[in-house]
Amino acid sequence: MKKYITTAIPYVNGDPHIGHAMDYCLADVYARYLKMKGNEVRVQAGTDEHGSKIYQKAEELGISVDEYVKQNSDKFKEFIAKLNVKYTDFIRTTDPEHERRCQEIWRRISDHIYKAEYEGWYCTGCERFITDKEVSENNGICPDHQKAYEKLSEENYYLRISDYKERIIEAISSGELLILPEFRKKEILKLIEDSPDVSVSRPRSHLPWGVEVPNDPEQVMYVWMDALSNYITVLGYPDVDISDYWPAEAQFVGKDILRFHAIIWPAILLALNLPLPKTIVSHGFVLADGQKMSKSIGNVVNPVEVLEKHGTDAFRYYFLRHIDTFSDSDFTWDKFEKAYNNELANDLGNLVQRLATLISKNDVEIKLVGLGLDDEFSKLMNKFEFSKAFDYTWGKVQDINKKIDEEKPWVLAKNGETEKLEKVLNELANSLVSVNKMLSPFLPATSKKIASVFEEGEITPPREPLFPKQ
Ligand code: MSP
């Protein structure tokens, strides 16, 4: 089966940070899992390069916007590579092909777009229009960006969300468009009820950096119009028939941007007469010691430093197991180090070393029986409960360690109980090979190493420990 998975495209107004890793890692795990099940999987990634924030930042730095966005987009590509995340399609929203396709999308949905005067508030940090109610609740200052909302009075185009509100509510309520986790789905349903039509353009005089509205050179598309369209323009829409891959199997987004994906995006798709994505998975935030990471607090963790400390799989391990898939979770260096030493090095690294040594020292022949994928594991993965599936897998790693301690193969060897020794080591090796399959979407490089020790001819312990203790 052909399947399509998407990731949110980050703004390029800074370096990749630790939160950006979430979309990539989750999408990668799911893609690897689907591939393991025999599917043909396409994964999109990219960079969101328009909008006032980016334009202002480039101006501040005194470099050309083109150059600025190119430099930063490249940094994201490097970051994705460091995470060992594989994508098949990469989009930059400044690609001329994307811009042209966006304009065609606009033309096709123009029956649902009208022009009107906008008077109200905007946050350039969030790149969104803010309701009066929110402004007064927050005393005029964006809590996420600690910046005063800007008062706008301008002519804009609006997308008539009201044309599709009922249809979207029905799709989400019935699960036709599955929003995960359940508590976010409830929040979103409430939000849609109250959602007014949304502004989808800005006057060029206020935002010179964006895709031009067809037949109105004075107006530029609102950055979210252009950004959301990436999910289909990257597949070639509308020039190419995308029905092999669209609707997407899963779209991964952070909780802060679920609203755009669950309101504006479905409205665009319905106006285009395209099916809605099957699932939107909304993940939580990575916090530093319980607090939002921010430059002003000075608690921003540099992801490259984490990657360099113990390598890619240690990073993936922490972010996929100890950061909950759906709710906010903490990163601290202390927790990361503990997880590395106690779990990766002890539970897994030692197990591989120990078992391979026992097998090779006692010259035991191992027959692999080729166990299928564990049902409980598949159930969790199919529900996008990745951190739970990883926990479950880790429980299996620990079970093998327990079994070694109970069976004491070294005692069997000493007592000359060869038959029993062979049976026990065969059972252990088969369990590890089967657990290794479950590990592979999470820790692909480590899983490959384990497979090369146990599944490729003569078994000899790895020369270097998989996770050297530090
Ligand atoms: N450009 C938009 C997305 C457009 S998608 C059509 C955007 N960019 S962003 O750079 O602000 O965020 C990119 C992704 O990173 C989002 O999914 C966002 O939720 C996620 N995260 C940003 N900070 C995060 C954390 N601290 N923790 C987890 N994810 C976070 O929004």
Short mmCIF file of C-alpha atoms and ligand atoms in Angstrom, two decimals:
data_model
loop_
_atom_site.label_atom_id
_atom_site.label_comp_id
_atom_site.label_asym_id
_atom_site.label_seq_id
_atom_site.Cartn_x
_atom_site.Cartn_y
_atom_site.Cartn_z
CA MET A 1 0.00 0.00 0.00
CA LYS A 2 1.10 3.56 -0.67
CA LYS A 3 1.11 5.83 2.36
CA TYR A 4 1.94 9.48 2.90
CA ILE A 5 3.18 11.08 6.12
CA THR A 6 3.81 14.76 6.74
CA THR A 7 5.71 16.94 9.21
CA ALA A 8 5.12 20.58 10.11
CA ILE A 9 7.44 22.89 8.19
CA PRO A 10 9.34 25.14 10.62
CA TYR A 11 9.81 28.85 10.16
CA VAL A 12 13.34 29.67 9.16
CA ASN A 13 13.81 32.66 11.45
CA GLY A 14 16.37 30.88 13.60
CA ASP A 15 18.33 27.70 14.15
CA PRO A 16 16.57 24.37 14.62
CA HIS A 17 15.73 23.86 18.27
CA ILE A 18 14.95 20.84 20.32
CA GLY A 19 11.17 21.10 19.87
CA HIS A 20 11.52 20.80 16.10
CA ALA A 21 12.89 17.30 16.55
CA MET A 22 9.50 16.03 17.71
CA ASP A 23 7.66 16.19 14.38
CA TYR A 24 10.61 14.62 12.61
CA CYS A 25 11.21 11.80 15.07
CA LEU A 26 7.55 10.85 15.37
CA ALA A 27 6.99 10.88 11.62
CA ASP A 28 10.16 8.87 11.09
CA VAL A 29 9.14 6.20 13.58
CA TYR A 30 5.77 5.83 11.96
CA ALA A 31 7.25 5.74 8.46
CA ARG A 32 9.76 3.06 9.43
CA TYR A 33 7.01 1.06 11.10
CA LEU A 34 4.79 1.24 8.01
CA LYS A 35 7.72 0.28 5.79
CA MET A 36 8.46 -2.68 8.02
CA LYS A 37 4.86 -3.76 7.40
CA GLY A 38 5.52 -3.71 3.66
CA ASN A 39 4.07 -0.33 2.69
CA GLU A 40 5.54 2.13 0.22
CA VAL A 41 5.91 5.30 2.23
CA ARG A 42 6.42 8.89 1.18
CA VAL A 43 7.50 11.37 3.84
CA GLN A 44 7.46 15.13 3.36
CA ALA A 45 9.60 17.67 5.19
CA GLY A 46 10.42 21.27 4.42
CA THR A 47 10.76 24.85 5.53
CA ASP A 48 8.22 27.64 5.89
CA GLU A 49 9.98 30.67 4.46
CA HIS A 50 7.40 33.44 4.16
CA GLY A 51 5.77 35.72 6.72
CA SER A 52 6.52 38.92 8.58
CA LYS A 53 8.65 37.33 11.29
CA ILE A 54 11.20 36.04 8.80
CA TYR A 55 11.20 39.22 6.78
CA GLN A 56 11.80 41.35 9.88
CA LYS A 57 14.58 39.08 11.11
CA ALA A 58 16.48 39.25 7.82
CA GLU A 59 16.14 43.04 7.83
CA GLU A 60 17.44 43.21 11.38
CA LEU A 61 20.47 41.16 10.37
CA GLY A 62 20.98 43.28 7.28
CA ILE A 63 21.10 40.38 4.84
CA SER A 64 18.92 39.64 1.85
CA VAL A 65 15.83 37.61 2.68
CA ASP A 66 16.62 35.09 -0.06
CA GLU A 67 20.03 34.43 1.33
CA TYR A 68 18.77 34.29 4.90
CA VAL A 69 16.04 31.73 4.22
CA LYS A 70 18.37 29.57 2.12
CA GLN A 71 20.99 29.45 4.88
CA ASN A 72 18.45 28.50 7.50
CA SER A 73 16.66 25.99 5.34
CA ASP A 74 19.99 24.21 4.85
CA LYS A 75 20.45 24.08 8.62
CA PHE A 76 17.14 22.24 8.95
CA LYS A 77 18.19 19.74 6.30
CA GLU A 78 21.41 19.09 8.21
CA PHE A 79 19.50 18.72 11.44
CA ILE A 80 17.12 16.18 9.92
CA ALA A 81 20.08 14.19 8.61
CA LYS A 82 21.70 14.20 12.06
CA LEU A 83 18.50 12.73 13.52
CA ASN A 84 18.69 9.91 10.97
CA VAL A 85 15.23 10.91 9.82
CA LYS A 86 14.45 9.93 6.24
CA TYR A 87 12.22 11.99 4.00
CA THR A 88 11.37 11.46 0.36
CA ASP A 89 10.26 15.00 -0.48
CA PHE A 90 11.61 18.32 0.76
CA ILE A 91 9.78 21.55 0.08
CA ARG A 92 10.80 25.17 0.52
CA THR A 93 7.82 27.48 0.37
CA THR A 94 9.89 29.92 -1.70
CA ASP A 95 10.24 27.30 -4.47
CA PRO A 96 8.71 28.92 -7.58
CA GLU A 97 6.82 25.68 -8.29
CA HIS A 98 5.23 25.79 -4.87
CA GLU A 99 4.29 29.45 -5.28
CA ARG A 100 2.68 28.82 -8.65
CA ARG A 101 0.74 25.84 -7.33
CA CYS A 102 -0.46 27.86 -4.35
CA GLN A 103 -1.84 30.49 -6.68
CA GLU A 104 -3.67 27.79 -8.60
CA ILE A 105 -5.11 26.48 -5.33
CA TRP A 106 -6.28 29.99 -4.50
CA ARG A 107 -7.99 30.27 -7.89
CA ARG A 108 -9.73 26.96 -7.39
CA ILE A 109 -11.15 27.91 -4.00
CA SER A 110 -11.91 31.53 -4.86
CA ASP A 111 -15.69 30.95 -4.64
CA HIS A 112 -15.13 30.67 -0.91
CA ILE A 113 -12.96 33.75 -0.61
CA TYR A 114 -14.21 37.36 -0.25
CA LYS A 115 -12.62 40.74 0.42
CA ALA A 116 -13.43 42.81 3.51
CA GLU A 117 -12.01 45.35 5.89
CA TYR A 118 -10.13 43.86 8.84
CA GLU A 119 -9.82 45.73 12.08
CA GLY A 120 -8.24 43.93 14.94
CA TRP A 121 -5.14 42.37 16.39
CA TYR A 122 -2.23 40.34 15.10
CA CYS A 123 0.73 38.55 16.67
CA THR A 124 3.77 38.24 14.44
CA GLY A 125 5.21 35.64 16.81
CA CYS A 126 2.21 33.35 16.27
CA GLU A 127 1.62 34.68 12.74
CA ARG A 128 -2.08 34.82 13.48
CA PHE A 129 -5.01 37.15 13.99
CA ILE A 130 -6.12 37.41 17.59
CA THR A 131 -9.69 37.83 18.82
CA ASP A 132 -10.62 40.75 21.10
CA LYS A 133 -11.48 38.25 23.81
CA GLU A 134 -7.97 36.74 23.75
CA VAL A 135 -6.39 40.19 23.72
CA SER A 136 -8.22 41.23 26.86
CA GLU A 137 -7.60 37.87 28.58
CA ASN A 138 -3.89 38.29 27.96
CA ASN A 139 -3.78 42.01 28.73
CA GLY A 140 -2.66 42.82 25.22
CA ILE A 141 0.53 40.75 25.38
CA CYS A 142 1.10 37.40 23.71
CA PRO A 143 1.92 34.91 26.49
CA ASP A 144 3.94 32.74 24.11
CA HIS A 145 6.08 35.49 22.68
CA GLN A 146 5.98 38.19 25.38
CA LYS A 147 5.22 40.71 22.68
CA ALA A 148 2.40 43.24 22.50
CA TYR A 149 -0.27 42.41 19.92
CA GLU A 150 -0.30 44.75 16.93
CA LYS A 151 -3.43 46.64 15.98
CA LEU A 152 -4.24 46.19 12.31
CA SER A 153 -6.65 47.99 10.11
CA GLU A 154 -6.44 46.80 6.54
CA GLU A 155 -8.23 45.26 3.62
CA ASN A 156 -7.92 41.46 3.55
CA TYR A 157 -9.31 38.46 1.79
CA TYR A 158 -11.25 36.03 3.95
CA LEU A 159 -11.82 32.31 3.64
CA ARG A 160 -15.44 31.49 4.36
CA ILE A 161 -14.96 28.88 7.08
CA SER A 162 -18.73 29.04 7.65
CA ASP A 163 -19.23 27.19 4.34
CA TYR A 164 -17.61 24.10 5.83
CA LYS A 165 -17.91 24.40 9.60
CA GLU A 166 -20.62 21.76 9.97
CA ARG A 167 -18.85 19.38 7.63
CA ILE A 168 -15.55 19.73 9.52
CA ILE A 169 -17.21 19.25 12.89
CA GLU A 170 -18.92 16.14 11.59
CA ALA A 171 -15.70 14.72 10.13
CA ILE A 172 -13.79 15.27 13.36
CA SER A 173 -16.58 14.04 15.65
CA SER A 174 -17.11 10.87 13.62
CA GLY A 175 -13.40 10.09 13.41
CA GLU A 176 -13.34 10.37 9.61
CA LEU A 177 -10.63 12.92 10.40
CA LEU A 178 -9.07 11.44 13.49
CA ILE A 179 -7.51 13.98 15.82
CA LEU A 180 -5.18 12.62 18.45
CA PRO A 181 -5.02 12.76 21.38
CA GLU A 182 -8.68 12.70 22.35
CA PHE A 183 -8.42 15.69 24.74
CA ARG A 184 -7.10 17.89 21.94
CA LYS A 185 -9.91 16.78 19.69
CA LYS A 186 -12.39 18.05 22.27
CA GLU A 187 -10.59 21.40 22.53
CA ILE A 188 -10.56 21.75 18.76
CA LEU A 189 -14.24 20.97 18.38
CA LYS A 190 -15.04 23.82 20.76
CA LEU A 191 -12.70 26.15 18.91
CA ILE A 192 -14.30 25.41 15.54
CA GLU A 193 -17.77 26.17 16.86
CA ASP A 194 -16.64 29.72 17.62
CA SER A 195 -14.33 30.14 14.65
CA PRO A 196 -15.06 33.18 12.48
CA ASP A 197 -14.07 33.33 8.81
CA VAL A 198 -10.31 33.65 8.60
CA SER A 199 -8.25 36.31 6.97
CA VAL A 200 -6.07 34.76 4.27
CA SER A 201 -4.11 37.71 2.92
CA ARG A 202 -2.18 40.81 3.98
CA PRO A 203 -1.67 44.01 2.02
CA ARG A 204 1.66 43.96 0.23
CA SER A 205 2.48 47.29 1.88
CA HIS A 206 2.53 45.47 5.25
CA LEU A 207 3.98 42.19 4.12
CA PRO A 208 6.14 42.31 1.04
CA TRP A 209 7.42 38.76 1.55
CA GLY A 210 4.92 36.16 0.41
CA VAL A 211 3.01 34.64 -2.49
CA GLU A 212 1.06 37.13 -4.54
CA VAL A 213 -2.72 36.77 -4.56
CA PRO A 214 -3.86 35.97 -8.13
CA ASN A 215 -5.26 39.03 -9.92
CA ASP A 216 -4.48 41.33 -7.01
CA PRO A 217 -0.82 42.34 -6.86
CA GLU A 218 -1.55 44.55 -3.86
CA GLN A 219 -2.25 41.52 -1.71
CA VAL A 220 -0.01 38.73 -0.48
CA MET A 221 -1.25 35.38 0.82
CA TYR A 222 -1.36 34.91 4.56
CA VAL A 223 1.61 32.72 5.46
CA TRP A 224 -0.58 29.86 6.73
CA MET A 225 -2.45 29.63 3.41
CA ASP A 226 0.81 29.15 1.63
CA ALA A 227 2.31 26.93 4.32
CA LEU A 228 -0.58 24.48 4.63
CA SER A 229 -0.73 24.04 0.88
CA ASN A 230 2.79 22.58 0.96
CA TYR A 231 1.43 19.19 1.94
CA ILE A 232 -0.10 18.77 -1.49
CA THR A 233 2.02 21.05 -3.68
CA VAL A 234 5.03 18.94 -2.75
CA LEU A 235 3.23 15.96 -4.30
CA GLY A 236 2.71 18.03 -7.43
CA TYR A 237 -0.89 19.17 -6.92
CA PRO A 238 -2.66 20.44 -8.99
CA ASP A 239 -0.40 19.49 -11.93
CA VAL A 240 -0.16 15.85 -10.87
CA ASP A 241 -2.79 13.31 -9.83
CA ILE A 242 -1.99 12.80 -6.15
CA SER A 243 -4.63 10.19 -5.34
CA ASP A 244 -2.01 7.46 -4.77
CA TYR A 245 -0.74 9.35 -1.73
CA TRP A 246 -3.46 11.75 -0.71
CA PRO A 247 -5.22 11.60 1.77
CA ALA A 248 -2.24 11.48 4.09
CA GLU A 249 -2.12 8.59 6.50
CA ALA A 250 -0.88 10.88 9.27
CA GLN A 251 0.09 14.52 9.68
CA PHE A 252 2.34 15.29 12.64
CA VAL A 253 2.06 18.72 14.24
CA GLY A 254 2.70 20.39 17.58
CA LYS A 255 -0.21 21.27 19.86
CA ASP A 256 0.23 25.00 19.16
CA ILE A 257 -0.51 24.63 15.47
CA LEU A 258 -3.27 22.06 15.62
CA ARG A 259 -5.88 24.81 15.20
CA PHE A 260 -4.58 25.70 11.72
CA HIS A 261 -4.53 22.04 10.69
CA ALA A 262 -7.96 21.27 12.05
CA ILE A 263 -9.82 24.35 10.79
CA ILE A 264 -8.18 26.19 7.89
CA TRP A 265 -6.60 23.12 6.32
CA PRO A 266 -9.79 21.01 6.15
CA ALA A 267 -11.67 24.02 4.78
CA ILE A 268 -9.10 24.41 1.97
CA LEU A 269 -9.24 20.69 1.17
CA LEU A 270 -13.03 20.60 1.12
CA ALA A 271 -13.11 23.65 -1.14
CA LEU A 272 -10.72 21.81 -3.47
CA ASN A 273 -12.90 18.73 -3.32
CA LEU A 274 -10.04 16.70 -1.89
CA PRO A 275 -10.40 14.14 0.90
CA LEU A 276 -9.41 15.07 4.45
CA PRO A 277 -6.26 13.55 5.97
CA LYS A 278 -6.90 10.35 7.91
CA THR A 279 -5.16 11.40 11.10
CA ILE A 280 -3.67 14.51 12.64
CA VAL A 281 -1.34 13.62 15.47
CA SER A 282 -0.73 16.53 17.79
CA HIS A 283 2.27 16.17 20.06
CA GLY A 284 3.06 18.03 23.26
CA PHE A 285 5.92 20.36 24.03
CA VAL A 286 9.43 19.62 25.20
CA LEU A 287 10.02 21.59 28.37
CA ALA A 288 13.21 22.40 30.26
CA ASP A 289 12.74 21.62 33.93
CA GLY A 290 9.00 22.06 33.66
CA GLN A 291 9.30 25.42 31.93
CA LYS A 292 8.86 26.51 28.36
CA MET A 293 12.26 26.91 26.71
CA SER A 294 12.91 30.50 25.86
CA LYS A 295 15.84 32.67 24.99
CA SER A 296 14.87 35.21 27.62
CA ILE A 297 14.82 32.63 30.43
CA GLY A 298 18.09 31.26 29.06
CA ASN A 299 17.07 27.61 29.37
CA VAL A 300 17.17 26.69 25.70
CA VAL A 301 18.79 23.30 25.12
CA ASN A 302 20.81 23.05 21.96
CA PRO A 303 19.78 19.87 20.11
CA VAL A 304 23.12 19.56 18.36
CA GLU A 305 24.87 19.43 21.70
CA VAL A 306 22.55 16.61 22.80
CA LEU A 307 23.13 14.76 19.53
CA GLU A 308 26.88 15.12 19.84
CA LYS A 309 27.01 14.04 23.46
CA HIS A 310 25.89 10.42 23.01
CA GLY A 311 24.90 10.12 19.36
CA THR A 312 21.74 9.98 17.31
CA ASP A 313 20.14 6.89 18.80
CA ALA A 314 20.58 8.17 22.36
CA PHE A 315 18.79 11.34 21.28
CA ARG A 316 16.02 9.35 19.59
CA TYR A 317 15.78 7.11 22.62
CA TYR A 318 15.15 9.97 25.01
CA PHE A 319 12.78 11.87 22.74
CA LEU A 320 10.73 8.89 21.75
CA ARG A 321 10.47 7.15 25.09
CA HIS A 322 10.85 9.74 27.85
CA ILE A 323 9.10 12.53 26.01
CA ASP A 324 5.48 11.42 25.93
CA THR A 325 3.99 11.30 22.44
CA PHE A 326 1.00 13.44 23.35
CA SER A 327 1.64 15.51 26.45
CA ASP A 328 4.33 17.96 27.52
CA SER A 329 7.48 16.38 28.96
CA ASP A 330 10.76 17.47 30.38
CA PHE A 331 14.25 17.37 29.00
CA THR A 332 17.00 17.80 31.54
CA TRP A 333 20.62 16.82 31.15
CA ASP A 334 20.40 14.83 34.34
CA LYS A 335 17.46 12.74 33.10
CA PHE A 336 19.12 12.29 29.75
CA GLU A 337 22.40 11.06 31.29
CA LYS A 338 20.56 8.68 33.60
CA ALA A 339 18.53 7.23 30.74
CA TYR A 340 21.72 6.78 28.74
CA ASN A 341 23.73 5.02 31.42
CA ASN A 342 21.02 2.99 33.17
CA GLU A 343 18.88 2.04 30.24
CA LEU A 344 20.75 2.22 26.96
CA ALA A 345 24.16 1.19 28.29
CA ASN A 346 23.01 -1.24 31.01
CA ASP A 347 19.75 -2.74 29.81
CA LEU A 348 20.47 -2.94 26.11
CA GLY A 349 24.20 -2.51 25.48
CA ASN A 350 25.21 -5.00 28.17
CA LEU A 351 22.56 -7.46 27.12
CA VAL A 352 23.88 -7.63 23.57
CA GLN A 353 27.45 -8.00 24.79
CA ARG A 354 26.57 -10.58 27.39
CA LEU A 355 24.40 -12.78 25.23
CA ALA A 356 26.73 -12.73 22.24
CA THR A 357 29.65 -13.61 24.54
CA LEU A 358 27.75 -16.53 26.09
CA ILE A 359 26.86 -17.90 22.66
CA SER A 360 30.30 -17.55 21.13
CA LYS A 361 32.23 -18.75 24.19
CA ASN A 362 30.15 -21.91 24.46
CA ASP A 363 30.11 -22.48 20.73
CA VAL A 364 26.34 -22.87 20.63
CA GLU A 365 24.50 -23.06 17.33
CA ILE A 366 21.59 -20.62 17.10
CA LYS A 367 18.56 -21.31 14.91
CA LEU A 368 16.39 -18.28 14.31
CA VAL A 369 12.73 -19.17 14.00
CA GLY A 370 11.59 -15.80 12.60
CA LEU A 371 8.96 -14.71 15.11
CA GLY A 372 6.30 -12.29 13.79
CA LEU A 373 5.73 -8.79 15.10
CA ASP A 374 4.28 -8.70 18.60
CA ASP A 375 0.50 -8.01 18.60
CA GLU A 376 0.45 -5.67 21.57
CA PHE A 377 3.27 -3.65 20.01
CA SER A 378 1.40 -3.34 16.71
CA LYS A 379 -1.77 -2.34 18.53
CA LEU A 380 0.01 0.54 20.27
CA MET A 381 1.80 1.64 17.11
CA ASN A 382 -1.45 1.62 15.14
CA LYS A 383 -2.91 3.95 17.75
CA PHE A 384 0.13 6.26 17.45
CA GLU A 385 0.99 5.52 21.09
CA PHE A 386 4.67 5.53 20.24
CA SER A 387 6.13 6.28 23.66
CA LYS A 388 3.95 3.51 25.13
CA ALA A 389 5.01 1.09 22.39
CA PHE A 390 8.62 1.95 23.14
CA ASP A 391 8.03 1.41 26.88
CA TYR A 392 6.48 -1.94 26.09
CA THR A 393 9.49 -2.87 23.95
CA TRP A 394 11.84 -1.84 26.72
CA GLY A 395 9.92 -4.08 29.13
CA LYS A 396 10.77 -6.95 26.76
CA VAL A 397 14.47 -5.99 26.82
CA GLN A 398 14.36 -6.11 30.61
CA ASP A 399 12.55 -9.48 30.52
CA ILE A 400 15.43 -10.97 28.54
CA ASN A 401 17.89 -9.68 31.13
CA LYS A 402 15.77 -11.22 33.88
CA LYS A 403 15.61 -14.51 32.04
CA ILE A 404 19.42 -14.61 31.76
CA ASP A 405 19.74 -13.97 35.48
CA GLU A 406 17.22 -16.71 36.27
CA GLU A 407 18.52 -19.35 33.87
CA LYS A 408 22.18 -18.65 34.62
CA PRO A 409 23.60 -20.09 31.38
CA TRP A 410 27.16 -19.83 32.79
CA VAL A 411 26.15 -22.35 35.50
CA LEU A 412 24.68 -24.67 32.87
CA ALA A 413 27.95 -24.45 30.94
CA LYS A 414 30.01 -25.15 34.02
CA ASN A 415 27.88 -28.19 34.87
CA GLY A 416 28.09 -29.54 31.33
CA GLU A 417 24.31 -29.32 30.77
CA THR A 418 24.82 -28.78 27.05
CA GLU A 419 21.34 -29.52 25.83
CA LYS A 420 19.66 -27.20 28.30
CA LEU A 421 22.29 -24.55 27.60
CA GLU A 422 21.59 -24.73 23.90
CA LYS A 423 17.84 -24.49 24.45
CA VAL A 424 18.14 -21.52 26.79
CA LEU A 425 20.54 -19.57 24.56
CA ASN A 426 18.38 -20.26 21.51
CA GLU A 427 15.33 -18.95 23.33
CA LEU A 428 17.19 -15.87 24.48
CA ALA A 429 18.65 -15.12 21.05
CA ASN A 430 15.25 -15.53 19.40
CA SER A 431 13.63 -13.21 21.93
CA LEU A 432 16.30 -10.59 21.33
CA VAL A 433 15.95 -10.81 17.56
CA SER A 434 12.20 -10.40 17.90
CA VAL A 435 12.55 -7.42 20.29
CA ASN A 436 15.09 -5.94 17.91
CA LYS A 437 12.39 -5.70 15.25
CA MET A 438 10.36 -3.55 17.61
CA LEU A 439 13.41 -1.43 18.35
CA SER A 440 14.16 -0.77 14.72
CA PRO A 441 11.76 2.15 14.06
CA PHE A 442 13.05 3.90 17.19
CA LEU A 443 16.76 3.12 17.13
CA PRO A 444 17.48 2.23 13.51
CA ALA A 445 21.29 2.28 13.65
CA THR A 446 21.48 0.30 16.90
CA SER A 447 18.95 -2.19 15.63
CA LYS A 448 21.07 -2.72 12.51
CA LYS A 449 24.11 -3.40 14.68
CA ILE A 450 22.19 -5.91 16.79
CA ALA A 451 20.91 -7.62 13.65
CA SER A 452 24.45 -7.86 12.31
CA VAL A 453 25.58 -9.61 15.51
CA PHE A 454 22.73 -12.12 15.78
CA GLU A 455 21.34 -12.54 12.30
CA GLU A 456 24.34 -12.66 10.02
CA GLY A 457 26.22 -15.91 10.42
CA GLU A 458 28.64 -16.56 13.22
CA ILE A 459 27.78 -14.76 16.44
CA THR A 460 30.60 -12.73 17.96
CA PRO A 461 30.22 -9.94 20.49
CA PRO A 462 30.54 -6.40 19.09
CA ARG A 463 34.10 -5.08 19.46
CA GLU A 464 32.89 -1.80 20.90
CA PRO A 465 30.02 -1.61 23.40
CA LEU A 466 26.87 -0.26 21.74
CA PHE A 467 26.60 2.51 24.32
CA PRO A 468 29.92 3.15 26.08
CA LYS A 469 29.27 4.26 29.66
CA GLN A 470 30.12 7.84 30.55
N1 MSP B 1 5.73 27.26 10.24
C1 MSP B 1 4.79 26.74 11.15
C2 MSP B 1 4.29 25.37 10.73
C3 MSP B 1 3.66 25.31 9.38
S1 MSP B 1 3.08 23.71 9.00
C4 MSP B 1 2.21 23.92 7.60
C5 MSP B 1 5.39 26.65 12.56
N2 MSP B 1 6.74 26.62 12.64
S2 MSP B 1 7.54 26.52 14.02
O1 MSP B 1 8.93 26.57 13.65
O2 MSP B 1 7.09 27.48 14.96
O3 MSP B 1 7.21 25.11 14.62
C6 MSP B 1 7.48 23.91 13.89
C7 MSP B 1 7.05 22.68 14.68
O4 MSP B 1 7.83 22.59 15.88
C8 MSP B 1 5.59 22.73 15.14
O5 MSP B 1 5.01 21.45 15.02
C9 MSP B 1 5.71 23.12 16.59
O6 MSP B 1 4.63 22.69 17.38
C10 MSP B 1 6.97 22.40 16.98
N3 MSP B 1 7.55 22.94 18.19
C11 MSP B 1 8.07 24.18 18.40
N4 MSP B 1 8.51 24.25 19.69
C12 MSP B 1 8.29 23.08 20.32
C13 MSP B 1 8.63 22.54 21.58
N5 MSP B 1 9.24 23.23 22.53
N6 MSP B 1 8.31 21.24 21.80
C14 MSP B 1 7.73 20.44 20.83
N7 MSP B 1 7.41 20.94 19.65
C15 MSP B 1 7.57 22.27 19.40
O7 MSP B 1 4.64 26.56 13.51
#
